[in-house]
Amino acid sequence: AQTVTQSQPEMSVQEAETVTLSCTYDTSESNYYLFWYKQPPSRQMILVIRQEAYKQQNATENRFSVNFQKAAKSFSLKISDSQLGDTAMYFCAFMKLSNTGNQFYFGTGTSLTVIP
Amino acid sequence: EPEVTQTPSHQVTQMGQEVILRCVPISNHLYFYWYRQILGQKVEFLVSFYNNEISEKSEIFDDQFSVERPDGSNFTLKIRSTKLEDSAMYFCASTVGLVTDTQYFGPGTRLTVL
C-alpha cells in the first residue's frame, strides 16, 4: 500500500520569503509520479508541480521547486518569493501507475498562509 | 483552457435518499475518476473508469456507489442511500491517457447529508 505523509498541518511565511513544505511517502513501486497540488479557498485543486520518479533532476516551475530524494522517499516543495495568492492548502500526492487507471494517494495537506 | 466541470456545486439531501453527482470531463479525455474529501481530511480515491467500465475502486466504493457515463459527455456518481458519513466534497478528475498524464480536477460538489 502507498502512504503519503505531510507532517506540517499549518505553516506561515512572510510575503516575499521562501518556505518549504515537507512530504514523505512509502511505496514498493519503482516507477511512479509525485505531485504537489494547491487547493485555494475556492476548493478546486490545481496542479503546482510534478516529478517523475525515474528522473533525478528536481522539477522546477517558476517560483516552485521540489527536492526529490528517492532513496529517502522525500518530496518537499519550496516556494520562493511567496505571494499572497499562494495562501492555500497544499497536498502532496503519489501516483501509482496502472494499466487500468492510475491511482492517486494524497497526504493530509499543509495549510499555508502568506502574511503581508 | 478546457476544464472539468461539476454540478451541482452544493447538494443537500436527507439520509437514505439517492443522489447523483454530475461531472463533465475534458472532451478528449478517456480516463475518469471520483475522489472524496471529508471536511478537514485528505482526498481519498473512490473509483476509476475507462472504456465504459470500472477499472479500479477503493474499499470506500461499496455497493451504495455506482458510476456511469450515460451519454458520452457526462460522468456521474450515484449514491443509492446516503448516510451521514457520506457528507464530503466529491471531486471528479479526468486524464487523456495513463502513464504521463496528470489528472485534472473539477471544482467539486459539496454533499451534505442531514
Short mmCIF file of C-alpha atoms in Angstrom, two decimals:
data_model
loop_
_atom_site.label_atom_id
_atom_site.label_comp_id
_atom_site.label_asym_id
_atom_site.label_seq_id
_atom_site.Cartn_x
_atom_site.Cartn_y
_atom_site.Cartn_z
CA ALA A 1 0.00 0.00 0.00
CA GLN A 2 1.08 3.55 -0.66
CA THR A 3 1.05 6.18 2.06
CA VAL A 4 1.82 9.88 1.87
CA THR A 5 2.70 11.86 4.98
CA GLN A 6 2.69 15.59 5.39
CA SER A 7 3.89 16.34 8.88
CA GLN A 8 3.18 20.07 8.89
CA PRO A 9 -0.57 20.72 9.18
CA GLU A 10 -0.09 24.51 9.14
CA MET A 11 2.65 26.85 8.09
CA SER A 12 3.01 30.56 7.56
CA VAL A 13 5.51 32.68 5.70
CA GLN A 14 6.08 36.37 5.21
CA GLU A 15 5.39 37.72 1.77
CA ALA A 16 8.49 37.55 -0.48
CA GLU A 17 10.15 34.99 1.76
CA THR A 18 10.84 31.32 0.99
CA VAL A 19 9.04 28.39 2.56
CA THR A 20 9.50 24.63 2.29
CA LEU A 21 6.68 22.15 2.72
CA SER A 22 7.67 18.61 3.54
CA CYS A 23 6.28 15.34 2.23
CA THR A 24 7.37 11.75 2.68
CA TYR A 25 5.89 8.67 1.13
CA ASP A 26 6.13 4.95 1.36
CA THR A 27 5.87 2.59 -1.57
CA SER A 28 7.31 -0.58 -3.00
CA GLU A 29 6.76 0.68 -6.55
CA SER A 30 9.82 1.58 -8.57
CA ASN A 31 8.13 3.79 -11.12
CA TYR A 32 5.70 6.45 -10.04
CA TYR A 33 4.96 10.14 -10.15
CA LEU A 34 4.78 12.68 -7.39
CA PHE A 35 2.75 15.83 -7.38
CA TRP A 36 2.03 18.92 -5.39
CA TYR A 37 -1.49 20.25 -5.70
CA LYS A 38 -2.74 23.58 -4.40
CA GLN A 39 -6.28 23.97 -3.12
CA PRO A 40 -7.23 27.61 -2.57
CA PRO A 41 -10.30 28.55 -0.56
CA SER A 42 -12.37 28.21 -3.76
CA ARG A 43 -11.72 24.47 -3.33
CA GLN A 44 -10.63 23.45 -6.83
CA MET A 45 -7.32 21.61 -6.82
CA ILE A 46 -4.69 22.98 -9.13
CA LEU A 47 -1.53 21.20 -10.16
CA VAL A 48 1.56 23.04 -8.94
CA ILE A 49 4.38 20.74 -9.97
CA ARG A 50 5.09 17.11 -10.75
CA GLN A 51 8.11 14.85 -10.65
CA GLU A 52 8.74 11.58 -12.41
CA ALA A 53 10.44 9.12 -10.09
CA TYR A 54 12.88 7.96 -12.75
CA LYS A 55 14.23 11.48 -13.20
CA GLN A 56 16.99 12.52 -10.85
CA GLN A 57 16.73 16.18 -11.71
CA ASN A 58 14.41 18.13 -9.45
CA ALA A 59 11.39 19.66 -11.16
CA THR A 60 11.03 23.44 -11.23
CA GLU A 61 8.11 25.64 -12.22
CA ASN A 62 8.86 29.33 -11.85
CA ARG A 63 8.85 30.07 -8.10
CA PHE A 64 8.09 26.45 -7.21
CA SER A 65 10.70 23.75 -7.00
CA VAL A 66 10.99 20.36 -5.38
CA ASN A 67 13.70 18.50 -3.55
CA PHE A 68 13.18 14.89 -4.55
CA GLN A 69 15.17 12.37 -2.56
CA LYS A 70 14.15 8.98 -3.93
CA ALA A 71 16.17 6.85 -1.52
CA ALA A 72 14.77 8.75 1.44
CA LYS A 73 11.29 8.82 -0.15
CA SER A 74 11.08 12.51 0.42
CA PHE A 75 9.48 15.12 -1.84
CA SER A 76 9.49 18.63 -0.43
CA LEU A 77 8.12 21.75 -2.12
CA LYS A 78 9.96 25.04 -1.98
CA ILE A 79 8.08 28.23 -2.72
CA SER A 80 10.33 31.21 -3.35
CA ASP A 81 9.27 34.86 -3.22
CA SER A 82 5.97 33.89 -1.59
CA GLN A 83 2.92 35.82 -2.75
CA LEU A 84 -0.43 36.40 -1.07
CA GLY A 85 -2.06 34.26 -3.75
CA ASP A 86 -0.01 31.31 -2.57
CA THR A 87 -2.22 31.07 0.51
CA ALA A 88 -3.91 27.69 0.17
CA MET A 89 -3.95 24.10 1.25
CA TYR A 90 -1.12 22.16 -0.37
CA PHE A 91 -1.43 18.45 -0.97
CA CYS A 92 1.38 16.11 -1.80
CA ALA A 93 0.25 13.20 -3.95
CA PHE A 94 1.71 9.93 -5.14
CA MET A 95 0.53 8.44 -8.42
CA LYS A 96 0.78 4.71 -8.82
CA LEU A 97 0.92 3.68 -12.44
CA SER A 98 -1.56 1.06 -13.57
CA ASN A 99 -2.71 -0.27 -16.91
CA THR A 100 -6.29 0.19 -15.82
CA GLY A 101 -6.23 3.66 -14.38
CA ASN A 102 -3.70 5.46 -12.29
CA GLN A 103 -4.48 5.94 -8.62
CA PHE A 104 -3.59 8.97 -6.60
CA TYR A 105 -2.78 8.83 -2.92
CA PHE A 106 -2.90 12.13 -1.13
CA GLY A 107 -1.35 13.40 2.05
CA THR A 108 -3.43 15.18 4.67
CA GLY A 109 -2.32 18.58 3.45
CA THR A 110 -0.45 21.62 4.73
CA SER A 111 -2.32 24.84 5.16
CA LEU A 112 -0.04 27.66 4.08
CA THR A 113 -0.73 31.27 4.97
CA VAL A 114 1.28 34.04 3.37
CA ILE A 115 1.41 37.04 5.68
CA PRO A 116 1.57 40.51 4.14
CA GLU B 1 -8.14 26.26 -21.30
CA PRO B 2 -10.54 23.31 -21.09
CA GLU B 3 -11.64 22.30 -17.62
CA VAL B 4 -13.56 19.68 -15.78
CA THR B 5 -16.94 20.91 -14.59
CA GLN B 6 -19.17 19.53 -11.87
CA THR B 7 -22.80 20.10 -10.92
CA PRO B 8 -24.29 20.92 -8.56
CA SER B 9 -21.76 22.86 -6.54
CA HIS B 10 -23.67 22.04 -3.36
CA GLN B 11 -26.23 19.32 -2.74
CA VAL B 12 -28.20 18.87 0.45
CA THR B 13 -30.10 15.65 0.95
CA GLN B 14 -31.84 13.66 3.64
CA MET B 15 -30.29 10.49 4.95
CA GLY B 16 -31.47 7.49 2.94
CA GLN B 17 -32.10 9.46 -0.23
CA GLU B 18 -30.37 8.83 -3.53
CA VAL B 19 -28.09 11.48 -5.02
CA ILE B 20 -26.44 11.79 -8.39
CA LEU B 21 -23.38 13.95 -8.77
CA ARG B 22 -22.52 15.03 -12.26
CA CYS B 23 -19.23 15.73 -13.96
CA VAL B 24 -18.30 16.77 -17.47
CA PRO B 25 -14.71 15.74 -18.09
CA ILE B 26 -12.45 17.42 -20.61
CA SER B 27 -13.70 16.35 -24.03
CA ASN B 28 -10.77 14.31 -25.34
CA HIS B 29 -10.04 12.62 -22.03
CA LEU B 30 -10.53 8.88 -21.72
CA TYR B 31 -10.00 8.08 -18.05
CA PHE B 32 -12.28 9.34 -15.34
CA TYR B 33 -12.05 9.34 -11.58
CA TRP B 34 -14.03 10.20 -8.48
CA TYR B 35 -12.48 11.26 -5.21
CA ARG B 36 -13.96 12.46 -1.96
CA GLN B 37 -12.68 14.72 0.75
CA ILE B 38 -14.36 14.69 4.13
CA LEU B 39 -14.04 18.10 5.74
CA GLY B 40 -10.61 18.56 7.23
CA GLN B 41 -9.32 15.26 5.93
CA LYS B 42 -7.31 14.15 2.96
CA VAL B 43 -8.58 13.47 -0.52
CA GLU B 44 -9.43 9.79 -0.99
CA PHE B 45 -9.68 7.82 -4.20
CA LEU B 46 -13.05 6.24 -4.89
CA VAL B 47 -13.06 4.82 -8.41
CA SER B 48 -11.52 4.99 -11.86
CA PHE B 49 -13.45 4.40 -15.07
CA TYR B 50 -12.29 3.61 -18.58
CA ASN B 51 -13.96 2.26 -21.68
CA ASN B 52 -17.36 2.27 -20.00
CA GLU B 53 -16.36 0.17 -17.08
CA ILE B 54 -14.85 0.49 -13.66
CA SER B 55 -11.12 -0.20 -13.81
CA GLU B 56 -10.23 0.24 -10.15
CA LYS B 57 -12.09 1.05 -6.96
CA SER B 58 -11.23 1.56 -3.34
CA GLU B 59 -12.80 -0.04 -0.29
CA ILE B 60 -14.86 3.08 0.21
CA PHE B 61 -16.65 2.41 -3.08
CA ASP B 62 -19.13 -0.17 -1.83
CA ASP B 63 -22.47 -1.32 -3.24
CA GLN B 64 -24.06 2.01 -2.36
CA PHE B 65 -21.97 3.70 -5.03
CA SER B 66 -22.16 3.41 -8.78
CA VAL B 67 -20.73 5.32 -11.72
CA GLU B 68 -21.94 5.78 -15.23
CA ARG B 69 -21.13 7.61 -18.42
CA PRO B 70 -24.64 7.82 -19.80
CA ASP B 71 -24.18 9.94 -22.89
CA GLY B 72 -20.53 10.22 -23.84
CA SER B 73 -20.00 13.52 -22.10
CA ASN B 74 -21.32 13.27 -18.53
CA PHE B 75 -19.74 11.09 -15.89
CA THR B 76 -21.94 10.51 -12.88
CA LEU B 77 -21.54 9.21 -9.36
CA LYS B 78 -24.66 7.83 -7.73
CA ILE B 79 -25.05 7.16 -4.04
CA ARG B 80 -28.13 4.99 -3.58
CA SER B 81 -28.98 5.50 0.07
CA THR B 82 -26.97 8.30 1.58
CA LYS B 83 -25.57 8.13 5.09
CA LEU B 84 -24.46 10.96 7.32
CA GLU B 85 -20.86 9.94 6.78
CA ASP B 86 -21.20 10.46 3.04
CA SER B 87 -21.11 14.20 3.69
CA ALA B 88 -17.99 15.36 1.91
CA MET B 89 -16.63 17.20 -1.07
CA TYR B 90 -16.66 14.99 -4.15
CA PHE B 91 -14.15 15.68 -6.88
CA CYS B 92 -14.21 14.38 -10.41
CA ALA B 93 -10.99 14.14 -12.41
CA SER B 94 -10.01 13.11 -15.92
CA THR B 95 -6.93 12.36 -17.99
CA VAL B 96 -6.25 11.80 -21.66
CA GLY B 97 -4.23 8.68 -21.08
CA LEU B 98 -2.40 6.94 -18.33
CA VAL B 99 1.28 6.96 -17.84
CA THR B 100 2.37 10.52 -18.25
CA ASP B 101 -0.89 12.32 -17.84
CA THR B 102 -1.81 14.49 -14.96
CA GLN B 103 -5.28 14.33 -13.57
CA TYR B 104 -7.31 17.49 -13.99
CA PHE B 105 -9.73 18.04 -11.16
CA GLY B 106 -13.14 19.64 -11.21
CA PRO B 107 -14.22 22.22 -8.64
CA GLY B 108 -16.07 19.65 -6.56
CA THR B 109 -19.59 19.09 -5.30
CA ARG B 110 -20.20 19.61 -1.62
CA LEU B 111 -22.64 16.94 -0.44
CA THR B 112 -24.38 17.50 2.87
CA VAL B 113 -26.44 14.63 4.27
CA LEU B 114 -28.88 15.61 7.01
#
